[in-house]
PDB file of C-alpha atoms and ligand atoms in Angstrom:
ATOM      1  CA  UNK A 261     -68.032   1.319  45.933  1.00  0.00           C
ATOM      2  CA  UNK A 262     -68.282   0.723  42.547  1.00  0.00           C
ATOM      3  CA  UNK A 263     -70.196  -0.417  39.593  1.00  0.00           C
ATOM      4  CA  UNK A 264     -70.325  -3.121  36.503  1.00  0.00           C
ATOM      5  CA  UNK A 265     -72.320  -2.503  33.468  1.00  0.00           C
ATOM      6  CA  UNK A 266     -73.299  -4.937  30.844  1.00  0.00           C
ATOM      7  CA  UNK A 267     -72.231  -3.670  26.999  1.00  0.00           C
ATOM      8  CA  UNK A 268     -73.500  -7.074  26.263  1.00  0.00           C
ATOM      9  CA  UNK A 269     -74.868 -10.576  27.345  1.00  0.00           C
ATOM     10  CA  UNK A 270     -74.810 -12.756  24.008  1.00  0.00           C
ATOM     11  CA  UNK A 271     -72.817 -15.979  25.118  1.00  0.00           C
ATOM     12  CA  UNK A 272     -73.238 -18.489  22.154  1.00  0.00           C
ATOM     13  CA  UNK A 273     -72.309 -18.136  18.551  1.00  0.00           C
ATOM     14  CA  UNK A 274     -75.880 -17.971  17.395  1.00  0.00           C
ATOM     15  CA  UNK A 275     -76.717 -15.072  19.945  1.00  0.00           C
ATOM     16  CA  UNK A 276     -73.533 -13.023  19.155  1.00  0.00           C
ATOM     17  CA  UNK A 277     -73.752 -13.537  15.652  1.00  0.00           C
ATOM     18  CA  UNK A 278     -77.126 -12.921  14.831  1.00  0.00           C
ATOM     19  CA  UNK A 279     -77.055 -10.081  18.048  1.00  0.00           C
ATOM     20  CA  UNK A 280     -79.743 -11.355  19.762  1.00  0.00           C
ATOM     21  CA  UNK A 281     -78.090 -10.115  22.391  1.00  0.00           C
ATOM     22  CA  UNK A 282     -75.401  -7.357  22.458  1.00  0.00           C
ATOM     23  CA  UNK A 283     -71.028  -8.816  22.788  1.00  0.00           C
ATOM     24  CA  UNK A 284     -69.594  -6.038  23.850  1.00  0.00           C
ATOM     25  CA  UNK A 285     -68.336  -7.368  27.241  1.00  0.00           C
ATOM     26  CA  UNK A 286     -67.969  -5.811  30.910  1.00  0.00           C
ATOM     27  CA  UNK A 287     -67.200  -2.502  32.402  1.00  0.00           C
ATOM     28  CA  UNK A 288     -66.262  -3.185  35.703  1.00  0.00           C
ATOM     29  CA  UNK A 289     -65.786   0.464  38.141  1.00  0.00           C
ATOM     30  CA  UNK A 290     -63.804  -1.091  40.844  1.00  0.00           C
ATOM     31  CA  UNK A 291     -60.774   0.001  43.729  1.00  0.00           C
ATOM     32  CA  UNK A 292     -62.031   3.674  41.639  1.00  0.00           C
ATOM     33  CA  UNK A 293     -60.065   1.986  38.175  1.00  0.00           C
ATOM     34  CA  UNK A 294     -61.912   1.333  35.243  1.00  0.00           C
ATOM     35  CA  UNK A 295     -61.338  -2.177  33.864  1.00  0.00           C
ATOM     36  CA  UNK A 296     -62.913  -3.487  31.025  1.00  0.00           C
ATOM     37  CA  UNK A 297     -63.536  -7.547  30.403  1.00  0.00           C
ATOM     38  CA  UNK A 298     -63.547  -9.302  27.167  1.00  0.00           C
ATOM     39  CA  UNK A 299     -64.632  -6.434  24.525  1.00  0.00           C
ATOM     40  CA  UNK A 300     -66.336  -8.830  22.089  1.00  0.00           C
ATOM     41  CA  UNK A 301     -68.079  -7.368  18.939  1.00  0.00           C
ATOM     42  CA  UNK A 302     -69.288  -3.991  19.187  1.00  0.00           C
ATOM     43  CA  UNK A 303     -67.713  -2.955  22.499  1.00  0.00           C
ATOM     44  CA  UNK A 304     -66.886   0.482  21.354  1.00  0.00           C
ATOM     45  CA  UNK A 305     -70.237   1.195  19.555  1.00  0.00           C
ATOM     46  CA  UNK A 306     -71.751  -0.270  23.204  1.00  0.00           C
ATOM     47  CA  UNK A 307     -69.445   2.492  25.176  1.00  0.00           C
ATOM     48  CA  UNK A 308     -70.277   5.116  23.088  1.00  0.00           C
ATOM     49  CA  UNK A 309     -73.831   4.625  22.837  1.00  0.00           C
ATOM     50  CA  UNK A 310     -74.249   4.227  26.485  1.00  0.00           C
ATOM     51  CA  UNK A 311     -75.951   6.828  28.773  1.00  0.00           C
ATOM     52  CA  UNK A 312     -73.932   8.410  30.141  1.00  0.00           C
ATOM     53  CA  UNK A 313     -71.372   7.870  27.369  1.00  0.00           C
ATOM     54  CA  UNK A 314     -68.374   5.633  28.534  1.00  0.00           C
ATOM     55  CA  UNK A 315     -65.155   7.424  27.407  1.00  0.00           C
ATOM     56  CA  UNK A 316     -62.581   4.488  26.553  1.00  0.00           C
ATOM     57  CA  UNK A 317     -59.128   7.368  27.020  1.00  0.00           C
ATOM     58  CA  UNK A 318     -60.567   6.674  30.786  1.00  0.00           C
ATOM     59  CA  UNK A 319     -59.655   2.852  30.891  1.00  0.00           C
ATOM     60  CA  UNK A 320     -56.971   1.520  33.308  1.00  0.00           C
ATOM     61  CA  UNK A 321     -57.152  -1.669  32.081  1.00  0.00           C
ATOM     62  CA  UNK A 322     -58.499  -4.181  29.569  1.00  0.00           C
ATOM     63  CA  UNK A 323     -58.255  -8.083  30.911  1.00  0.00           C
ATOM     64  CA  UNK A 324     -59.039 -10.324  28.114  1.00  0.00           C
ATOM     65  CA  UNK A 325     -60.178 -14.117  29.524  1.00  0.00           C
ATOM     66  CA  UNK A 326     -59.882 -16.048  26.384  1.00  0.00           C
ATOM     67  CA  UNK A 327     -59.341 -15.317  22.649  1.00  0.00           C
ATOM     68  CA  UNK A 328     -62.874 -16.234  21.180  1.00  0.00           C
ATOM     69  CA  UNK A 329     -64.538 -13.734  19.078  1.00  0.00           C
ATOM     70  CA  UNK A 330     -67.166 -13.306  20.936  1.00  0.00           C
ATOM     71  CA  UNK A 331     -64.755 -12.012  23.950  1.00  0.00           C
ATOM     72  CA  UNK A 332     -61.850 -10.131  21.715  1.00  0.00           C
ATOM     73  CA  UNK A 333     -63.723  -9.023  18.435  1.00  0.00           C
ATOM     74  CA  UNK A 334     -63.286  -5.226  19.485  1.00  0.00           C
ATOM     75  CA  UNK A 335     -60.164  -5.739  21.671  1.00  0.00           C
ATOM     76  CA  UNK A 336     -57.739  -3.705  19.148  1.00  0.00           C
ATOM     77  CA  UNK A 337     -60.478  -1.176  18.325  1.00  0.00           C
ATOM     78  CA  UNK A 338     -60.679  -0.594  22.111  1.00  0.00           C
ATOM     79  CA  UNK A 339     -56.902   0.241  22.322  1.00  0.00           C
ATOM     80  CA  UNK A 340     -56.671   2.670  19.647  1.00  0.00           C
ATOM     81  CA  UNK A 341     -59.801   4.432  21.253  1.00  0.00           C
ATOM     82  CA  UNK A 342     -58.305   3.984  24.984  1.00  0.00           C
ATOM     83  CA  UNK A 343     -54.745   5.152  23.731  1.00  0.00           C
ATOM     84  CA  UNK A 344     -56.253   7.974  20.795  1.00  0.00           C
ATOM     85  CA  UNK A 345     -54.531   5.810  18.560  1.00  0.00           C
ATOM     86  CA  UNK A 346     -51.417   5.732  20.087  1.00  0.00           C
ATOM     87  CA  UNK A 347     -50.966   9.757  20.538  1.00  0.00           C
ATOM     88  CA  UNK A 348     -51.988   9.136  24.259  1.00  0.00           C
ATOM     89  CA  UNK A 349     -50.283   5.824  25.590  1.00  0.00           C
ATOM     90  CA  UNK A 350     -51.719   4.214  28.482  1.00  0.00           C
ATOM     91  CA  UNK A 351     -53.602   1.413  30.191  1.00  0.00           C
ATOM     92  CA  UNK A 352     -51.920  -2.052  30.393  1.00  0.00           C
ATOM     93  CA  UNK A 353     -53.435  -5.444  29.051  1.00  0.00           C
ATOM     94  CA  UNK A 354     -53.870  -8.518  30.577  1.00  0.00           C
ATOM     95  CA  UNK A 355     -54.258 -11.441  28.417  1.00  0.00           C
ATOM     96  CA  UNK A 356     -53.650 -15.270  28.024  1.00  0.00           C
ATOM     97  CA  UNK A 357     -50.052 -16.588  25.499  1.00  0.00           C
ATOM     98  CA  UNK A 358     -52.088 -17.836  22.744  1.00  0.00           C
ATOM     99  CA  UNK A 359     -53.947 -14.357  22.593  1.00  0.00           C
ATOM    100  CA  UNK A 360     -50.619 -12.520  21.991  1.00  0.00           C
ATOM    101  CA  UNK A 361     -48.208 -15.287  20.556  1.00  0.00           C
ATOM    102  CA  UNK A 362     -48.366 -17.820  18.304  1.00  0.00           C
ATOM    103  CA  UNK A 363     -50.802 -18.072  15.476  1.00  0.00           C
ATOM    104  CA  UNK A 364     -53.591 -17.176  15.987  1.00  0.00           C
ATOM    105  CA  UNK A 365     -52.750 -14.498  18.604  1.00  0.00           C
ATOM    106  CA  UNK A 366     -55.338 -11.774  18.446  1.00  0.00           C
ATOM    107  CA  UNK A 367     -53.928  -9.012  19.426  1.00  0.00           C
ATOM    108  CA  UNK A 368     -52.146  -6.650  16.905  1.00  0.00           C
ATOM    109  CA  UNK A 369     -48.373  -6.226  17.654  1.00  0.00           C
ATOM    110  CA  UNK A 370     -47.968  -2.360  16.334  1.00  0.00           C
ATOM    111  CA  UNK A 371     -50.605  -1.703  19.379  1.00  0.00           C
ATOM    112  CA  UNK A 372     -48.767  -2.877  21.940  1.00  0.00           C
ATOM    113  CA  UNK A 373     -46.482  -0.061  21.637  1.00  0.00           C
ATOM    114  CA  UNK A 374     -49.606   2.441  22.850  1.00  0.00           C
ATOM    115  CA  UNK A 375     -49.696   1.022  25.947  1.00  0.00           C
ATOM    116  CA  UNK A 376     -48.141   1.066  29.399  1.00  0.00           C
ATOM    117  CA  UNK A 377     -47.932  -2.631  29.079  1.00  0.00           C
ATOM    118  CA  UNK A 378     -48.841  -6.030  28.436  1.00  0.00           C
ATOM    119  CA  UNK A 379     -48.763  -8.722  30.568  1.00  0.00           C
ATOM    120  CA  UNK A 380     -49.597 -12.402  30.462  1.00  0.00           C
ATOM    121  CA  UNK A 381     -52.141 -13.886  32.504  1.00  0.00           C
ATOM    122  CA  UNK A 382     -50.726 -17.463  34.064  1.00  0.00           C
ATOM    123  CA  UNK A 383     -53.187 -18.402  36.940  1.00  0.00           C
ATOM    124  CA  UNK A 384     -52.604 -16.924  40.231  1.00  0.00           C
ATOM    125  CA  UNK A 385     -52.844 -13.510  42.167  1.00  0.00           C
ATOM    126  CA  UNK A 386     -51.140 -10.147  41.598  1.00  0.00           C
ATOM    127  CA  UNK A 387     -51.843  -6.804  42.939  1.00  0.00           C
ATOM    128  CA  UNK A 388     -53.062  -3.516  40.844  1.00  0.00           C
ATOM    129  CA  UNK A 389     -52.810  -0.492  43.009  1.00  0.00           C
ATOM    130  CA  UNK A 390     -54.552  -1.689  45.730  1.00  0.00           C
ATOM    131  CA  UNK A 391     -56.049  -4.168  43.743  1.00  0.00           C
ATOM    132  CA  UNK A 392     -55.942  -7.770  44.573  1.00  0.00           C
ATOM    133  CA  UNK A 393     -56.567 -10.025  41.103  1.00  0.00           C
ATOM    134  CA  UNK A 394     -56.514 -13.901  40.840  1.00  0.00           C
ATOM    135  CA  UNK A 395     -56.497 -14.934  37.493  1.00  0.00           C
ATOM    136  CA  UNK A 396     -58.384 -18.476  37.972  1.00  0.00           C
ATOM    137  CA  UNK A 397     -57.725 -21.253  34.625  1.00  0.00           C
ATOM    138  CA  UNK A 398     -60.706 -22.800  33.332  1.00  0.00           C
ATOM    139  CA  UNK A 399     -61.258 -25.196  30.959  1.00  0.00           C
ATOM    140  CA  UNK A 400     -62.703 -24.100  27.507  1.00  0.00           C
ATOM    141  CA  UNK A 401     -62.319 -25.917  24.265  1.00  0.00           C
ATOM    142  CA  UNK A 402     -58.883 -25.948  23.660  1.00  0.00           C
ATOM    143  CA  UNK A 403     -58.141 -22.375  24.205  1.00  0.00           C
ATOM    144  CA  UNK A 404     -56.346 -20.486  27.653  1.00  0.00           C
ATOM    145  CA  UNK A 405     -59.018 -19.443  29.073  1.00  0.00           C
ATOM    146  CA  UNK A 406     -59.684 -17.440  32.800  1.00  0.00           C
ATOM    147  CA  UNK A 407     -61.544 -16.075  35.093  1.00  0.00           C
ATOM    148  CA  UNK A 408     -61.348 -13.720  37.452  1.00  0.00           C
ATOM    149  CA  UNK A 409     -61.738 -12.493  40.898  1.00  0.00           C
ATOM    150  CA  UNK A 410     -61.161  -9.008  42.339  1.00  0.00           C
ATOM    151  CA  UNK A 411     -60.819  -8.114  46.180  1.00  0.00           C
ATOM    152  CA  UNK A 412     -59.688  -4.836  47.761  1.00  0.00           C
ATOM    153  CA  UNK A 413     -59.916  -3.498  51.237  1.00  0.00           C
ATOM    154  CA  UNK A 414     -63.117  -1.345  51.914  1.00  0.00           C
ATOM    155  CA  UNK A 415     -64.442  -3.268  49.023  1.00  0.00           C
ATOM    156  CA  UNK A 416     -67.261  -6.244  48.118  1.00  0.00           C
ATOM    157  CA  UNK A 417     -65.446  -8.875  46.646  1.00  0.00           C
ATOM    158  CA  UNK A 418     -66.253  -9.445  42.815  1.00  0.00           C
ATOM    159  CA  UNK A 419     -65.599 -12.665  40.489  1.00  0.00           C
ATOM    160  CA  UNK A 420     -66.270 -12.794  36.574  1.00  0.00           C
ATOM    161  CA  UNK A 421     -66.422 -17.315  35.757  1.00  0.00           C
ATOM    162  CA  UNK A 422     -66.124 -16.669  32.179  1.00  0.00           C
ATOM    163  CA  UNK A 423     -66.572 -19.704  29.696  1.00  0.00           C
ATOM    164  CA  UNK A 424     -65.529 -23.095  31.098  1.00  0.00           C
ATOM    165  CA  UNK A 425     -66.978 -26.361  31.902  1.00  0.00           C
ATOM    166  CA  UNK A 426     -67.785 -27.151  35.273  1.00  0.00           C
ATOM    167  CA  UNK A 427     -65.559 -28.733  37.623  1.00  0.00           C
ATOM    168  CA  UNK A 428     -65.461 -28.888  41.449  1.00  0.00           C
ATOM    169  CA  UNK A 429     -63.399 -25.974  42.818  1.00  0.00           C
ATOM    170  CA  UNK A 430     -65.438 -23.736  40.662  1.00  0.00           C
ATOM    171  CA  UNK A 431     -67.789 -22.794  43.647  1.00  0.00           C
ATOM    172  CA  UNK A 432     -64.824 -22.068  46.490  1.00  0.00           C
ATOM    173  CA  UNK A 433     -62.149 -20.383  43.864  1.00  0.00           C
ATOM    174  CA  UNK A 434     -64.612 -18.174  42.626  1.00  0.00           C
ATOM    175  CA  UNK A 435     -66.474 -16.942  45.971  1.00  0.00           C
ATOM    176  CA  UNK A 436     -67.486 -14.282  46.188  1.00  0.00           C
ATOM    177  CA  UNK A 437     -69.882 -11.362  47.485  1.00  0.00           C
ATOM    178  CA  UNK A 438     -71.071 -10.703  44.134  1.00  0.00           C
ATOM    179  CA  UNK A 439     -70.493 -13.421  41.209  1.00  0.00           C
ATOM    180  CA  UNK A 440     -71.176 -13.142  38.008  1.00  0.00           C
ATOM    181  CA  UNK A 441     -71.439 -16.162  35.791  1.00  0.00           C
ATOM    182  CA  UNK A 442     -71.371 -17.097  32.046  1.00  0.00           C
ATOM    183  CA  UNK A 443     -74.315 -19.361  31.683  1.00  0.00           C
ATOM    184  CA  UNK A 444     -74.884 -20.215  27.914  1.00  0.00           C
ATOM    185  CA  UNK A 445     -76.388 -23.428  28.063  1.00  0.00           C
ATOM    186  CA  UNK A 446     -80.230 -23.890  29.390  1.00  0.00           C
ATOM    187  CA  UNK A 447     -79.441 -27.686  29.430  1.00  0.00           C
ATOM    188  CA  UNK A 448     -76.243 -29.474  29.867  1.00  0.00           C
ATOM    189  CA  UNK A 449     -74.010 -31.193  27.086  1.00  0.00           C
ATOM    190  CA  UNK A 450     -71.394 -33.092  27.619  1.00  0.00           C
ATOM    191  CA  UNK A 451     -69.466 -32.131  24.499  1.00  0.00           C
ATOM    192  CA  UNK A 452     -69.877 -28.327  25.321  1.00  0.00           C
ATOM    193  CA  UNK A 453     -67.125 -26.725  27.483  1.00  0.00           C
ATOM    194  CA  UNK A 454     -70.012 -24.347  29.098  1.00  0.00           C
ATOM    195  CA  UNK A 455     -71.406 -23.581  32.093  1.00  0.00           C
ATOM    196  CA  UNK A 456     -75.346 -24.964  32.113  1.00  0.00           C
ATOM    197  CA  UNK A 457     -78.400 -23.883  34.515  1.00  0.00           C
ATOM    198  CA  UNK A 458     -77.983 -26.886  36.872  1.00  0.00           C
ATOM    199  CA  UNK A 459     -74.160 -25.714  36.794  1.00  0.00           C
ATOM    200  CA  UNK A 460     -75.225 -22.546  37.987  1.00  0.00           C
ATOM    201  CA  UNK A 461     -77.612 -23.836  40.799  1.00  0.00           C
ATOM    202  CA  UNK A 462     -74.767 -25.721  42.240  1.00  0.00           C
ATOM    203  CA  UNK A 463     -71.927 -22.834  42.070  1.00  0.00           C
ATOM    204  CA  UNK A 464     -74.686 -20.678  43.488  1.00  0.00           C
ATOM    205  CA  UNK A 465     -75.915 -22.534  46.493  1.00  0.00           C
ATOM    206  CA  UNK A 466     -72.257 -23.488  47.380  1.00  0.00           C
ATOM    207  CA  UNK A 467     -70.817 -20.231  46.966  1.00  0.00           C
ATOM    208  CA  UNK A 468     -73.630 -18.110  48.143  1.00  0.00           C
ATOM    209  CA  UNK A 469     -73.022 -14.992  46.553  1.00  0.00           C
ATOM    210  CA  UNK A 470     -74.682 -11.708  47.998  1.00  0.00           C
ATOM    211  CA  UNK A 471     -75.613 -11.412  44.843  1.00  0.00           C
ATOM    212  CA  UNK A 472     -74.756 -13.775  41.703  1.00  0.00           C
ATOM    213  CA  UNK A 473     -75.769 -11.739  38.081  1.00  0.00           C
ATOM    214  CA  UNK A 474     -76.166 -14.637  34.912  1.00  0.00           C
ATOM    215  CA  UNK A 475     -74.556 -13.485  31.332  1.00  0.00           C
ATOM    216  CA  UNK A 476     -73.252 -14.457  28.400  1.00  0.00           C
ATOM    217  CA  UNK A 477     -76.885 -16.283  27.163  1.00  0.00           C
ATOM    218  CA  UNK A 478     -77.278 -19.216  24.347  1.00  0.00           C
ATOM    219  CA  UNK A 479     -80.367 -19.444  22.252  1.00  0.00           C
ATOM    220  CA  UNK A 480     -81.789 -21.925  24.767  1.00  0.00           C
ATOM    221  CA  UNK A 481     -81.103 -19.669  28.082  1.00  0.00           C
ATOM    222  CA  UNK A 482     -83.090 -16.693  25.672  1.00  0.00           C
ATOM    223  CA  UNK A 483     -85.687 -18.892  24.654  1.00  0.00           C
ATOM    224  CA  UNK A 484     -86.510 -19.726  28.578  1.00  0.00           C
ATOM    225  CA  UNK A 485     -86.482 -15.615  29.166  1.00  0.00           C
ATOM    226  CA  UNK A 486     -83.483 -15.183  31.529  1.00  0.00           C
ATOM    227  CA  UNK A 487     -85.167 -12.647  34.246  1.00  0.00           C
ATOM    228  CA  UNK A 488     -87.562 -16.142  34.525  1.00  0.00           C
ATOM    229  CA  UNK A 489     -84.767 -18.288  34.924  1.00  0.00           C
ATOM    230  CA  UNK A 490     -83.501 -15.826  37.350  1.00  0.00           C
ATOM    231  CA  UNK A 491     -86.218 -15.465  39.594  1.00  0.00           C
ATOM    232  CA  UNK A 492     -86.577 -19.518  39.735  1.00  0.00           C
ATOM    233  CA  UNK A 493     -83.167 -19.243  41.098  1.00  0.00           C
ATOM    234  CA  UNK A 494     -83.333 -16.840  43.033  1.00  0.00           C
ATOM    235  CA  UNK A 495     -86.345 -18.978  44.559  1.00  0.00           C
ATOM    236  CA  UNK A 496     -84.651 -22.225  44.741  1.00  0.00           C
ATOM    237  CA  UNK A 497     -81.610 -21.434  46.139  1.00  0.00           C
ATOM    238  CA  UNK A 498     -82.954 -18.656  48.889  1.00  0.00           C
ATOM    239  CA  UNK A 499     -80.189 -16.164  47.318  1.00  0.00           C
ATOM    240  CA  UNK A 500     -80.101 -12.744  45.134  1.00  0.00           C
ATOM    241  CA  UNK A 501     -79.585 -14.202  41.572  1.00  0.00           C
ATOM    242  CA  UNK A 502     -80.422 -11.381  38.517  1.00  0.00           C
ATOM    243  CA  UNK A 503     -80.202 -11.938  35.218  1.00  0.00           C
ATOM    244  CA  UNK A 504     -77.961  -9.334  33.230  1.00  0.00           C
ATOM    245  CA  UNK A 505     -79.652  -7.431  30.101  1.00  0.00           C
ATOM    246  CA  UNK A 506     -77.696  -5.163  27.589  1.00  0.00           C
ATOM    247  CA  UNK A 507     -77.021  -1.885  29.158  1.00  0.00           C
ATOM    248  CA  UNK A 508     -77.448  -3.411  32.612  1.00  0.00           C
ATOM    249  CA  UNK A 509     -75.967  -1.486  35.743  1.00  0.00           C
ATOM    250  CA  UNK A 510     -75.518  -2.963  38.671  1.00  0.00           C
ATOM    251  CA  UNK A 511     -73.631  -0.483  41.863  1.00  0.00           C
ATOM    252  CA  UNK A 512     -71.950  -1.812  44.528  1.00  0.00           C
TER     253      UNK A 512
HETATM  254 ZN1  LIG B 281     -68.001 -16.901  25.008  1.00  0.00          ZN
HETATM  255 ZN1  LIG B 282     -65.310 -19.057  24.384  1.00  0.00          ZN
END
């Protein structure tokens, strides 16, 4: 039993930028931790604001997939607030190299201090009390980028495809009971390391999710209404497929 709620569901620049849509990322109740994923701009105004209020000092963990802004704006704000700026350590990260070395690493160093730890993500599984995680590389413009999938006995299993471009193992690595997917694009581009619709439709129907919940929208997904796009898919693949809105709660 548990429960994921949407603090936002912009995916493209445009969207996040102009906040069409809310960024402030996932919430995910699951194994009874709290675990938040990718807390783009605004995540702590989002937790805040939400009814009931999400308290950040009750985070277990923040799992960052990639080090866009639209998926780490907030990340350091969120681990002051989870941590009371340091007076309170606790909670351990999970990120990608290039988010905490090198660059243009993202994540402040004098923070790391206020928590219980940091570790790299690398692709493959480890265990959180109880918890089983694979950590599944994608392929995003240039960046290490991840997804994720989360199993644990007594429990539905849950996977988060965060930004990548399609390729063929998508559908099996990613299986799941419930399966959330970053859809920005409406239509596909070549040149665009995103998931599109038709991408969608074929993780779906080969994966077939309990339920599968599209996210992170581009102008052209908003433009087509998602809860329409949904419902199509929903239709043409015989399956449960929603379409996430901010504030969105979804129990399992
Ligand atoms: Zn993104
Ligand atoms: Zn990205």
């Amino acid at each position: 039993m548990g429960w994921i709620k949407f603090l936002g569901t912009a995916g493209s620049r445009f969207v996040v930028f102009k906040q069409l849509r809310a960024s402030g990322g996932i919430w995910l109740n699951y194994g009874g931790k709290n675990i938040l994923v990718d807390p783009g701009p605004g995540c702590l105004v989002r937790c805040v604001e939400s009814k009931p209020k999400l308290d950040p000092m009750t985070l277990d963990y923040i799992f960052l997939s990639h080090r866009h802004l639209d998926h780490c704006a907030d990340i350091n704000t969120m681990i002051e607030a989870m941590t009371e700026g340091g007076f309170s350590p606790r909670g351990v990260l999970f990120a990608p190299l290039d988010a905490l070395e090198g660059e243009d690493r993202v994540i402040f160093r004098y923070l790391r201090g206020y928590l219980n730890g940091v570790e790299v993500i690398s692709g493959g599984s480890f265990e959180l009390d109880g918890i089983v995680v694979d950590a599944i590389p994608l392929v995003h413009h240039g960046v290490q980028t991840f997804g994720f999938r989360f199993s644990s006995s007594g429990e539905q299993t849950l996977s988060f495809i965060m930004d990548t471009r399609f390729f063929s193992s998508i559908p099996e690595r990613f299986k799941a009971d419930i399966m959330v997917l970053s859809v920005t694009l409406h239509r596909k581009r070549e040149d665009i390391d995103h998931l599109s619709l038709d991408d969608a439709f074929n993780i779906i129907s080969l994966a077939k999710p309990k339920l599968a919940i599209l996210t992170h929208f581009g102008r052209g997904m908003l433009l087509k209404k998602p809860w329409l796009i949904a419902e199509e898919l929903s239709k043409s693949t015989g399956l449960n497929v929603k379409a996430a809105s901010d504030g969105m709660k979804v129990d399992f």
